[in-house]
Short mmCIF file of C-alpha atoms in Angstrom, two decimals:
data_model
loop_
_atom_site.label_atom_id
_atom_site.label_comp_id
_atom_site.label_asym_id
_atom_site.label_seq_id
_atom_site.Cartn_x
_atom_site.Cartn_y
_atom_site.Cartn_z
CA MET A 4 45.87 53.90 143.47
CA ALA A 5 43.32 56.25 141.36
CA PRO A 6 39.82 56.28 142.76
CA ARG A 7 37.13 54.50 140.83
CA PRO A 8 34.64 56.94 138.95
CA ALA A 9 31.38 57.07 140.67
CA LEU A 10 29.54 57.28 137.17
CA LEU A 11 30.42 54.75 134.35
CA PRO A 12 29.66 55.81 130.92
CA ALA A 13 26.92 54.42 128.82
CA PRO A 14 28.09 51.84 126.15
CA PRO A 15 28.84 53.40 122.92
CA LEU A 16 25.93 51.72 121.12
CA ALA A 17 23.55 53.45 123.58
CA SER A 18 24.06 56.84 121.99
CA SER A 19 24.55 55.51 118.33
CA ARG A 20 21.97 56.01 115.44
CA TYR A 21 20.33 52.70 116.63
CA ASN A 22 19.33 54.21 120.04
CA ARG A 23 15.46 53.99 119.28
CA GLN A 24 15.72 50.08 118.79
CA LEU A 25 17.95 49.47 121.47
CA LEU A 26 15.29 50.62 123.78
CA LEU A 27 13.29 47.52 122.99
CA PRO A 28 13.63 44.84 125.57
CA GLN A 29 13.54 42.36 122.72
CA VAL A 30 16.76 43.93 121.14
CA ARG A 31 18.94 45.85 123.82
CA VAL A 32 22.53 46.15 123.22
CA ARG A 33 23.14 42.50 122.55
CA GLY A 34 20.63 42.08 119.93
CA GLN A 35 22.08 45.23 118.01
CA GLU A 36 25.51 43.60 118.33
CA HIS A 37 24.00 40.58 116.71
CA LEU A 38 22.67 42.64 113.86
CA LEU A 39 25.99 44.53 113.40
CA ASN A 40 27.78 41.22 112.97
CA SER A 41 25.20 39.54 110.72
CA LYS A 42 25.23 38.88 107.13
CA VAL A 43 21.97 38.96 105.15
CA LEU A 44 21.33 38.28 101.57
CA ILE A 45 18.14 39.72 99.73
CA ILE A 46 17.47 37.89 96.38
CA GLY A 47 15.18 39.95 94.18
CA LEU A 48 15.38 43.84 94.37
CA GLY A 49 11.84 44.35 93.35
CA GLY A 50 8.50 45.35 95.08
CA LEU A 51 9.48 43.09 98.25
CA GLY A 52 13.10 43.53 98.17
CA SER A 53 12.89 47.26 98.04
CA PRO A 54 11.34 48.11 101.53
CA ALA A 55 13.25 44.92 102.87
CA SER A 56 16.68 46.36 101.87
CA LEU A 57 15.89 49.84 103.20
CA TYR A 58 14.71 48.86 106.53
CA LEU A 59 17.51 46.12 107.11
CA ALA A 60 20.07 48.71 106.08
CA GLY A 61 18.59 51.19 108.53
CA ALA A 62 18.50 48.60 111.37
CA GLY A 63 22.30 48.28 111.04
CA VAL A 64 22.83 44.57 109.52
CA GLY A 65 26.56 44.49 109.14
CA THR A 66 26.76 42.91 105.72
CA LEU A 67 23.79 43.41 103.21
CA GLY A 68 24.06 41.57 100.16
CA LEU A 69 21.87 42.30 97.07
CA MET A 70 21.14 39.89 94.29
CA ASP A 71 19.37 40.60 91.12
CA GLY A 72 20.11 40.44 87.34
CA ASP A 73 17.46 42.94 85.88
CA SER A 74 17.50 46.80 85.29
CA VAL A 75 15.38 49.39 86.57
CA GLU A 76 12.37 50.54 84.42
CA LEU A 77 9.97 53.32 84.66
CA GLY A 78 7.07 50.83 85.40
CA ASN A 79 8.89 49.50 88.33
CA LEU A 80 8.67 52.62 90.34
CA HIS A 81 4.98 52.52 91.49
CA ARG A 82 5.95 49.70 93.96
CA GLN A 83 9.84 49.51 93.84
CA ILE A 84 10.39 52.34 96.02
CA VAL A 85 14.15 51.68 96.60
CA HIS A 86 14.76 52.85 92.71
CA THR A 87 14.22 56.39 91.43
CA GLU A 88 13.40 57.93 88.02
CA ALA A 89 17.15 58.52 87.52
CA ALA A 90 17.81 54.71 87.68
CA ALA A 91 15.09 54.08 85.30
CA ARG A 92 16.40 56.68 82.84
CA LYS A 93 19.98 55.27 82.89
CA GLY A 94 18.49 51.70 82.99
CA LEU A 95 20.54 50.86 86.12
CA LEU A 96 21.03 47.31 87.33
CA LYS A 97 18.55 47.00 90.24
CA VAL A 98 21.32 45.93 92.60
CA ARG A 99 23.42 49.12 91.99
CA SER A 100 20.29 51.27 92.22
CA ALA A 101 19.27 49.72 95.60
CA ALA A 102 22.89 49.79 97.00
CA ALA A 103 23.15 53.66 96.00
CA ARG A 104 19.90 54.35 97.93
CA CYS A 105 20.65 52.18 100.92
CA LYS A 106 24.15 53.85 101.25
CA GLU A 107 22.23 57.41 101.44
CA LEU A 108 20.24 55.79 104.49
CA ASN A 109 23.19 53.95 106.07
CA SER A 110 26.64 54.26 104.79
CA GLU A 111 28.36 52.54 107.81
CA ILE A 112 27.50 48.99 106.66
CA ARG A 113 28.92 46.80 104.06
CA TYR A 114 27.23 46.18 100.73
CA VAL A 115 27.85 43.24 98.29
CA LEU A 116 26.33 43.38 95.12
CA HIS A 117 25.61 40.04 93.18
CA GLU A 118 24.69 41.33 89.52
CA GLU A 119 23.00 38.04 88.26
CA ARG A 120 19.91 36.00 88.61
CA ALA A 121 19.82 33.04 91.06
CA SER A 122 20.45 29.91 89.18
CA ALA A 123 21.84 26.32 90.24
CA ASP A 124 25.25 27.48 89.14
CA ASN A 125 25.67 30.18 91.37
CA ILE A 126 23.20 29.83 94.30
CA LEU A 127 25.21 27.88 96.60
CA GLY A 128 28.60 29.89 96.31
CA ILE A 129 26.66 32.95 97.17
CA ILE A 130 24.28 31.77 99.87
CA ALA A 131 27.04 30.26 101.67
CA GLN A 132 28.49 33.90 102.43
CA TYR A 133 25.52 34.89 104.45
CA ASP A 134 23.78 33.91 107.74
CA LEU A 135 20.05 34.63 106.54
CA VAL A 136 18.48 34.93 103.19
CA LEU A 137 15.20 36.92 102.20
CA ASP A 138 13.59 35.28 99.08
CA CYS A 139 11.96 38.43 97.21
CA THR A 140 11.67 36.51 93.94
CA ASP A 141 8.47 36.08 92.00
CA ASN A 142 8.51 32.47 90.27
CA PRO A 143 8.10 29.21 91.92
CA ALA A 144 11.17 27.42 90.32
CA THR A 145 13.41 30.04 91.94
CA ARG A 146 11.81 29.82 95.30
CA TYR A 147 12.22 25.97 95.22
CA LEU A 148 16.00 26.56 94.32
CA ILE A 149 16.64 29.08 97.08
CA SER A 150 14.91 27.06 99.85
CA ASP A 151 16.76 23.76 98.65
CA ALA A 152 20.18 25.58 98.82
CA CYS A 153 19.11 27.22 102.24
CA VAL A 154 18.65 23.61 103.58
CA VAL A 155 21.69 22.30 102.33
CA LEU A 156 23.82 25.15 103.78
CA GLY A 157 21.77 25.56 106.87
CA LYS A 158 20.46 28.84 106.46
CA ALA A 159 17.17 30.18 107.71
CA LEU A 160 15.04 31.63 105.11
CA VAL A 161 12.20 34.38 104.93
CA SER A 162 10.07 33.98 102.00
CA GLY A 163 7.49 36.35 100.85
CA ALA A 164 4.88 36.80 97.76
CA ALA A 165 2.48 39.16 96.69
CA GLN A 166 -0.06 39.70 93.76
CA ARG A 167 -2.91 41.97 93.13
CA GLY A 168 -4.24 42.95 96.53
CA GLU A 169 -3.04 39.82 98.56
CA GLY A 170 0.21 39.01 100.06
CA MET A 171 1.94 36.07 101.87
CA LEU A 172 4.83 35.75 104.43
CA VAL A 173 6.57 32.55 105.88
CA VAL A 174 9.72 31.93 107.79
CA LEU A 175 11.30 28.68 106.71
CA ASP A 176 14.21 26.44 107.82
CA SER A 177 14.07 28.31 110.99
CA PRO A 178 15.89 27.20 113.21
CA PRO A 179 18.08 25.74 110.39
CA PHE A 180 19.49 23.15 112.73
CA PRO A 181 17.85 21.09 115.55
CA ARG A 182 18.18 22.94 118.69
CA PRO A 183 19.62 20.87 121.34
CA ALA A 184 17.99 20.65 124.94
CA ALA A 185 19.35 22.80 127.65
CA ALA A 186 19.27 21.47 131.26
CA GLY A 187 15.79 20.83 132.17
CA GLU A 188 14.36 22.03 128.71
CA GLY A 189 13.29 20.57 125.60
CA GLY A 190 15.05 20.83 122.14
CA HIS A 191 13.47 22.12 119.03
CA ASP A 192 13.26 20.36 115.61
CA LYS A 193 14.25 21.94 112.46
CA GLY A 194 11.69 24.28 110.87
CA PRO A 195 9.74 23.13 107.74
CA CYS A 196 11.28 24.17 104.10
CA TYR A 197 9.44 25.42 101.16
CA ARG A 198 8.86 21.77 99.83
CA CYS A 199 7.20 20.96 103.14
CA VAL A 200 4.96 23.84 102.92
CA PHE A 201 4.26 23.55 99.12
CA PRO A 202 5.14 19.76 98.14
CA ARG A 203 3.65 20.31 94.74
CA PRO A 204 4.14 23.64 92.76
CA PRO A 205 1.07 25.33 91.14
CA PRO A 206 0.03 24.43 87.80
CA PRO A 207 1.89 26.57 85.40
CA GLU A 208 -0.92 28.06 83.72
CA MET A 209 -1.98 29.53 87.13
CA VAL A 210 1.39 31.12 87.57
CA ARG A 211 0.85 34.98 86.14
CA GLY A 212 3.27 37.86 87.03
CA CYS A 213 2.30 41.25 88.13
CA SER A 214 2.47 42.42 84.43
CA GLU A 215 -0.42 40.36 83.68
CA ILE A 216 -2.71 40.63 86.60
CA GLY A 217 -1.50 43.66 88.30
CA ILE A 218 -0.31 44.54 91.85
CA LEU A 219 -1.00 47.08 94.30
CA GLY A 220 2.27 48.90 95.35
CA PRO A 221 1.42 49.28 99.17
CA VAL A 222 0.77 45.49 99.26
CA VAL A 223 4.34 44.53 98.43
CA GLY A 224 5.36 47.31 100.84
CA VAL A 225 3.62 45.79 103.56
CA ILE A 226 5.00 42.29 102.79
CA GLY A 227 8.49 43.38 102.31
CA THR A 228 8.52 45.46 105.43
CA LEU A 229 7.27 42.42 107.30
CA MET A 230 9.91 40.35 105.95
CA ALA A 231 12.50 42.76 107.11
CA GLY A 232 10.98 42.69 110.54
CA GLU A 233 11.19 38.77 110.64
CA ALA A 234 14.56 38.84 109.70
CA ILE A 235 15.44 41.34 112.59
CA LYS A 236 13.67 39.14 115.08
CA ILE A 237 15.63 36.13 113.91
CA ILE A 238 18.96 37.81 114.20
CA VAL A 239 18.42 39.66 117.40
CA ALA A 240 17.41 36.40 119.01
CA GLY A 241 20.60 34.73 117.54
CA CYS A 242 18.57 32.29 115.67
CA HIS A 243 20.37 32.56 112.47
CA VAL A 244 23.69 30.83 113.51
CA ALA A 245 24.18 26.99 114.45
CA VAL A 246 24.38 26.09 117.99
CA SER A 247 26.67 23.69 119.46
CA SER A 248 25.38 20.45 120.54
CA THR A 249 26.43 21.20 124.25
CA PRO A 250 23.85 22.96 126.37
CA THR A 251 23.87 26.44 126.23
CA SER A 252 24.67 28.67 129.27
CA SER A 253 22.28 30.83 131.20
CA ASN A 254 23.83 33.84 129.47
CA ASP A 255 23.29 32.68 126.07
CA SER A 256 19.89 30.92 126.56
CA HIS A 257 18.24 33.47 124.31
CA MET A 258 19.84 31.76 121.25
CA SER A 259 17.62 28.66 121.54
CA SER A 260 14.32 30.13 120.88
CA PRO A 261 13.31 32.61 117.96
CA THR A 262 10.21 33.47 119.98
CA SER A 263 11.88 34.62 123.20
CA SER A 264 10.63 38.01 124.23
CA GLN A 265 14.01 39.03 125.58
CA PRO A 266 17.54 38.10 124.72
CA ASP A 267 18.30 36.57 128.12
CA GLN A 268 14.93 34.74 128.44
CA LYS A 269 15.19 30.89 128.79
CA PRO A 270 13.85 28.85 125.85
CA SER A 271 10.25 27.61 125.83
CA GLN A 272 9.74 24.02 126.58
CA LYS A 273 7.27 24.12 123.63
CA GLN A 274 7.97 23.54 120.02
CA PRO A 275 7.72 26.91 118.16
CA HIS A 276 4.53 27.27 116.10
CA HIS A 277 5.45 27.56 112.29
CA THR A 278 2.76 29.73 110.75
CA MET A 279 2.06 31.50 107.36
CA LEU A 280 0.88 35.12 107.45
CA LEU A 281 -1.75 36.01 104.98
CA TYR A 282 -2.79 39.70 103.89
CA ASN A 283 -5.62 40.93 101.82
CA THR A 284 -5.91 44.56 101.39
CA TYR A 285 -9.44 44.10 99.97
CA ALA A 286 -10.94 41.78 102.69
CA ALA A 287 -14.64 42.27 102.90
CA ASP A 288 -14.24 42.39 106.66
CA PRO A 289 -11.13 44.65 107.69
CA ARG A 290 -10.74 42.29 110.84
CA GLY A 291 -9.63 39.69 108.31
CA MET A 292 -7.02 41.81 106.28
CA PHE A 293 -4.38 39.73 108.27
CA ARG A 294 -4.65 36.01 108.75
CA THR A 295 -2.28 33.67 110.31
CA VAL A 296 -2.41 29.98 109.31
CA THR A 297 -0.73 27.33 111.39
CA MET A 298 1.63 24.94 109.28
CA ARG A 299 2.14 21.24 110.14
CA GLY A 300 5.89 21.82 110.32
CA ARG A 301 8.64 19.70 108.74
CA LYS A 302 7.94 16.59 106.79
CA LYS A 303 9.81 13.64 107.78
CA ASP A 304 9.92 12.45 104.02
CA CYS A 305 10.72 15.82 102.47
CA LEU A 306 13.37 15.50 99.97
CA ALA A 307 15.22 18.42 101.11
CA CYS A 308 15.06 18.58 104.79
CA GLY A 309 13.61 15.30 105.68
CA ASP A 310 14.94 12.46 107.99
CA ASP A 311 17.45 9.90 106.31
CA ASP A 312 15.72 6.85 107.48
CA ALA A 313 12.26 8.23 106.49
CA LEU A 314 13.65 8.88 103.10
CA ALA A 315 15.51 5.31 102.82
CA ARG A 316 12.12 3.70 103.75
CA LYS A 317 10.42 5.21 100.76
CA GLY A 318 13.45 4.54 98.45
CA LEU A 319 14.09 8.43 97.81
CA SER A 320 17.24 10.30 97.70
CA ARG A 321 18.09 13.50 99.40
CA ILE A 322 18.64 16.84 97.69
CA THR A 323 22.60 17.72 98.18
CA ALA A 324 24.77 20.36 97.19
CA ASP A 325 25.98 18.14 94.28
CA VAL A 326 22.42 17.55 93.03
CA ILE A 327 21.91 21.17 93.04
CA SER A 328 25.27 22.43 91.35
CA GLN A 329 25.56 19.65 88.94
CA GLY A 330 21.94 20.43 87.58
CA ARG A 331 20.69 17.18 88.11
CA LEU A 332 17.51 18.67 89.42
CA ASP A 333 15.54 20.50 86.75
CA TYR A 334 13.55 23.10 88.66
CA GLN A 335 11.93 24.47 85.53
CA ALA A 336 10.77 21.02 84.45
CA PHE A 337 9.70 20.26 88.16
CA CYS A 338 7.36 23.52 88.31
CA GLY A 339 6.43 23.01 84.63
CA VAL A 340 6.71 25.53 81.63
CA PHE A 341 3.52 27.08 80.49
CA GLU A 342 2.94 25.93 77.08
CA ASP A 343 0.67 27.65 74.47
CA VAL A 344 -2.85 26.36 74.43
CA LYS A 345 -3.93 23.84 71.32
CA VAL A 346 -7.29 24.16 71.13
CA LEU A 347 -8.08 25.22 67.61
CA GLY A 348 -6.83 23.71 64.40
CA GLU A 349 -4.52 25.77 62.07
CA GLU A 350 -7.46 26.22 59.69
CA ARG A 351 -9.10 28.28 62.34
CA ARG A 352 -6.14 30.55 63.22
CA ILE A 353 -4.92 33.64 61.50
CA GLY A 354 -1.52 35.12 61.58
CA ALA A 355 -1.27 38.65 63.23
CA LYS A 356 0.29 40.24 60.16
CA GLU A 357 -2.63 38.93 57.88
CA PHE A 358 -5.27 39.89 60.36
CA LEU A 359 -3.79 43.63 60.54
CA GLU A 360 -4.00 43.51 56.76
CA THR A 361 -7.89 42.82 56.93
CA GLN A 362 -8.28 45.63 59.47
CA THR A 363 -6.01 48.46 57.90
CA ASN A 364 -6.63 47.87 54.14
CA PRO A 365 -7.83 51.21 52.85
CA GLU A 366 -10.71 49.96 50.72
CA HIS A 367 -12.12 48.67 53.76
CA ASN A 368 -12.55 52.13 55.48
CA LEU A 369 -15.69 53.27 53.87
CA LEU A 370 -16.67 56.61 55.45
CA GLY A 371 -20.30 56.47 56.48
CA GLU A 372 -21.03 52.86 55.66
CA GLU A 373 -20.28 51.35 58.94
CA PHE A 374 -21.86 48.16 58.43
CA GLU A 375 -20.00 47.80 55.17
CA SER A 376 -16.77 48.28 57.06
CA LEU A 377 -18.00 45.66 59.55
CA ARG A 378 -18.53 43.13 56.92
CA GLU A 379 -15.16 43.71 55.36
CA LYS A 380 -13.24 43.71 58.63
CA GLY A 381 -15.39 41.11 60.49
CA ILE A 382 -16.31 40.87 63.88
CA VAL A 383 -13.54 41.39 66.45
CA ILE A 384 -14.13 39.94 70.08
CA ASP A 385 -11.60 40.68 72.71
CA VAL A 386 -11.81 38.30 75.63
CA ARG A 387 -9.48 40.27 78.07
CA GLU A 388 -10.89 41.16 81.30
CA GLU A 389 -12.95 44.78 81.34
CA HIS A 390 -10.02 46.54 83.39
CA GLU A 391 -7.31 44.69 80.98
CA TYR A 392 -9.44 45.86 77.77
CA GLU A 393 -9.67 49.59 79.12
CA LEU A 394 -6.08 49.90 79.77
CA GLY A 395 -4.39 47.96 76.77
CA ALA A 396 -4.04 48.57 73.12
CA LYS A 397 -7.08 47.34 70.99
CA VAL A 398 -8.64 46.61 67.73
CA ALA A 399 -10.77 49.64 66.51
CA GLY A 400 -14.47 48.57 66.70
CA SER A 401 -13.65 45.36 68.83
CA LEU A 402 -16.26 43.91 71.32
CA ASN A 403 -15.34 43.05 74.65
CA ILE A 404 -16.58 39.84 76.02
CA PRO A 405 -14.33 38.67 78.94
CA LEU A 406 -13.12 35.04 79.16
CA SER A 407 -14.37 34.66 82.70
CA ARG A 408 -17.83 35.66 81.45
CA ILE A 409 -17.48 33.07 78.60
CA LEU A 410 -16.33 30.28 80.96
CA ARG A 411 -19.12 31.15 83.55
CA LEU A 412 -21.95 31.44 81.24
CA GLY A 413 -20.61 29.41 78.24
CA GLY A 414 -22.20 30.18 74.81
CA SER A 415 -24.89 32.20 76.23
CA ALA A 416 -22.19 34.74 76.90
CA PHE A 417 -22.56 35.82 73.43
CA ASP A 418 -26.35 36.21 73.38
CA GLU A 419 -26.62 39.78 74.30
CA LEU A 420 -24.55 40.78 71.37
CA GLY A 421 -26.92 39.12 68.81
CA LEU A 422 -24.04 37.08 67.27
CA LEU A 423 -26.30 33.83 67.37
CA ARG A 424 -28.54 34.04 64.86
CA ARG A 425 -31.52 31.82 64.66
CA ASP A 426 -34.15 31.28 61.86
CA GLY A 427 -36.40 34.49 61.35
CA ASP A 428 -33.85 36.54 63.46
CA LYS A 429 -32.01 39.61 61.76
CA GLY A 430 -28.34 39.82 62.32
CA GLN A 431 -27.91 42.55 64.89
CA ILE A 432 -24.80 43.70 66.67
CA SER A 433 -25.30 45.12 70.38
CA ALA A 434 -25.35 48.89 70.78
CA GLU A 435 -22.07 48.37 72.88
CA SER A 436 -20.19 47.60 69.59
CA HIS A 437 -21.07 51.25 68.40
CA THR A 438 -21.87 49.61 65.10
CA GLN A 439 -25.42 49.89 63.40
CA THR A 440 -27.68 47.20 63.36
CA THR A 441 -29.13 45.75 59.95
CA ASP A 442 -32.66 46.07 58.75
CA ALA A 443 -34.56 43.67 56.68
CA GLY A 444 -33.13 45.16 53.48
CA ASP A 445 -29.42 44.32 54.68
CA GLU A 446 -30.10 40.74 55.49
CA ALA A 447 -28.97 39.17 52.32
CA ASP A 448 -25.42 40.86 52.53
CA GLY A 449 -25.32 41.29 56.29
CA PHE A 450 -25.30 38.32 58.77
CA ASP A 451 -26.67 35.54 56.72
CA ARG A 452 -23.82 32.86 57.56
CA GLY A 453 -22.57 30.59 54.66
CA PRO A 454 -21.71 26.96 55.57
CA GLU A 455 -18.69 26.72 57.63
CA GLN A 456 -15.71 25.75 55.39
CA SER A 457 -12.49 24.70 56.68
CA GLY A 458 -9.64 22.86 55.13
CA PRO A 459 -6.01 22.18 55.13
CA ALA A 460 -3.22 24.92 55.17
CA ASN A 461 -1.26 25.38 52.10
CA GLU A 462 2.33 25.71 53.37
CA GLU A 463 3.79 26.93 50.36
CA LEU A 464 1.56 30.21 50.12
CA ASN A 465 1.29 30.26 54.10
CA VAL A 466 -2.42 30.92 53.62
CA THR A 467 -5.52 29.05 54.61
CA LEU A 468 -7.20 27.34 51.69
CA GLN A 469 -10.89 26.39 51.82
CA PRO A 470 -12.15 23.36 50.09
CA ASN A 471 -13.28 25.60 47.21
CA GLY A 472 -9.72 26.88 47.04
CA VAL A 473 -10.67 30.33 48.34
CA THR A 474 -8.07 31.91 50.56
CA HIS A 475 -9.12 33.42 53.86
CA GLN A 476 -8.04 36.91 52.59
CA GLU A 477 -10.46 36.39 49.64
CA ARG A 478 -13.13 35.62 51.82
CA THR A 479 -13.02 38.53 53.96
CA GLN A 480 -12.66 40.80 50.78
CA THR A 481 -15.63 39.48 48.87
CA ARG A 482 -18.12 42.16 49.12
CA GLN A 483 -21.91 41.71 49.05
CA SER A 484 -21.97 37.95 49.03
CA ARG A 485 -19.86 36.67 52.12
CA PRO A 486 -20.79 36.95 55.72
CA PRO A 487 -18.33 38.64 58.04
CA PRO A 488 -15.54 36.57 59.61
CA VAL A 489 -15.38 36.53 63.53
CA TYR A 490 -11.99 37.03 65.04
CA PHE A 491 -11.08 36.29 68.63
CA VAL A 492 -8.03 38.18 70.33
CA CYS A 493 -6.29 37.96 73.63
CA PRO A 494 -2.93 38.73 75.03
CA ARG A 495 -1.08 35.88 73.91
CA GLY A 496 -3.45 33.78 71.67
CA ASN A 497 -4.40 31.30 74.35
CA ASP A 498 -7.73 32.63 75.69
CA SER A 499 -8.84 33.61 72.45
CA GLN A 500 -8.68 29.73 71.41
CA ILE A 501 -10.66 28.64 74.31
CA ALA A 502 -13.31 31.56 73.67
CA ALA A 503 -13.58 30.79 70.00
CA GLN A 504 -14.12 27.06 70.82
CA LYS A 505 -16.80 28.02 73.14
CA PHE A 506 -18.52 29.78 70.49
CA LEU A 507 -18.21 26.96 68.01
CA GLU A 508 -19.61 24.69 70.55
CA ARG A 509 -22.87 26.91 71.10
CA LEU A 510 -23.11 26.88 67.44
CA GLU A 511 -23.27 23.17 67.07
CA ALA A 512 -25.40 22.76 70.30
CA ASP A 513 -28.18 25.21 68.55
CA GLY A 514 -27.63 23.55 65.23
CA ALA A 515 -26.48 26.86 63.97
CA ALA A 516 -23.36 25.30 62.40
CA SER A 517 -25.52 24.49 59.19
CA GLN A 518 -26.55 28.34 58.93
CA PRO A 519 -24.53 30.59 56.83
CA TRP A 520 -21.65 31.76 59.00
CA GLY A 521 -18.32 33.49 58.07
CA TRP A 522 -14.70 32.21 59.15
CA ILE A 523 -14.56 31.71 63.18
CA GLY A 524 -11.20 31.48 64.63
CA ASP A 525 -8.56 33.32 66.65
CA VAL A 526 -5.52 35.58 66.10
CA LYS A 527 -2.08 33.82 66.56
CA GLY A 528 0.05 35.34 69.30
CA GLY A 529 -2.66 37.90 70.36
CA TYR A 530 -1.71 41.47 71.18
CA VAL A 531 1.89 40.62 71.55
CA ALA A 532 2.09 39.44 67.95
CA LEU A 533 0.05 42.42 66.80
CA GLU A 534 1.72 45.09 68.49
CA LYS A 535 5.18 43.57 67.13
CA HIS A 536 3.56 43.43 63.41
CA SER A 537 2.10 47.15 63.81
CA GLN A 538 5.47 48.88 64.85
CA PRO A 539 6.79 50.63 61.63
CA GLN A 540 9.76 49.06 60.23
CA ASP A 541 13.02 50.94 59.26
CA PRO A 542 13.32 50.84 55.53
CA ALA A 543 16.89 50.38 55.50
CA SER A 544 16.65 47.17 57.69
CA GLY A 545 15.06 45.43 54.68
CA LEU A 546 12.30 44.14 56.73
#
């Protein structure tokens, strides 16, 4: 009989690429085995999904699923660090770009690509293939859809969000099943879902993307990295899989608690605290950059994860796989669709093409006669925020009065520009407009406002007719007799209506509506429409 060796070799994993994380008592060999056998899905390969995918690939997740239907653009790269300039130039799909980069980091794991956006048609079939899901999407409707699917399929969900300089992270549906009680220990209830935390979606007008309000790259980096960390903690603890109803053995007791500090530690008798992590990189007090909010836990009457008896008492039906896959729950309708503001009547709105004609007509560009040009082109008030005005395209000679200032101050926000003329005043434009002010001799053909005239739109000519039959174009081109029109403009033609209405309300309150004023209104479609109509057309297209 051969003698037993005196020195037993170390486990193969101990000398693997994962050695540094194996040294953590919370991970060890068994935790790494959980990672290598796990299947994780990341939905959304943008700012959040980029760092999450890299760190999960590096950690050795056995199968990493990547789901996104968008392509890489140059404007993504300041925050979506998994993508490259080469991918942007080629317009690669984000899932392919991310997979290529992750393979360069770890080629030993399996990658599955889902080149499509999450929808009711595909979400159940895709999530069913995985143990854990990371929601890195950027709109409420998709978040509710993903959460409902995870509840139906019994999958834990890590959800994150970020805008401007702030971010949020929450672990949902964890554990995805009630944890049975071990001998002498208390069990754990299911974790709350997205509907428990946010029973009602935010108003659609409050949902604005990063392309509108901005995002600091490191903010999504922080949240995405923390999402990967939470996913690793759940997997290492074994809380990403269902647990048998029989009491667990002492060797497997670590699978009963996501908060265990060691894989072999016994589960706590206390229910786990369900918390939300908030991050603000611009916090006034640096000690408040990270805040943790304790949530109330699962709602017994939640439509997705609630108890059957509680739902029955309220006459409610549970969200099931059939409800989702058959499209019986309209997530877009539930979250609401942002509709264009309808504040002004059509007689106070001008199309983008017609507006551009009033600004670009050569006879309006009178060299050395700046005030003449102002009277012909009109006064253009841009209501974007200062930083948006600074960065975006703008109408030459326009004045910037942010909508936030108008809403805060009301009509008085226009006072400093001298646009509200009272008896005895001379029409003046603030020096901020870089336009010369008038003197006494200019008053007759400068800012004396004629009576406000409005009337029905002539649908055949597609121009606005005033009661005297004069079109808007004729009004703005009448020289030495007509006051200048006042145009309000914003990104999409919504905020501009609100601002114009505030201006009109101020005129009415001051009794200035009876004073001679030019046409007052906004530009339909805002800068989105203006940029579309200002692009040169191909003569061959016939447009």
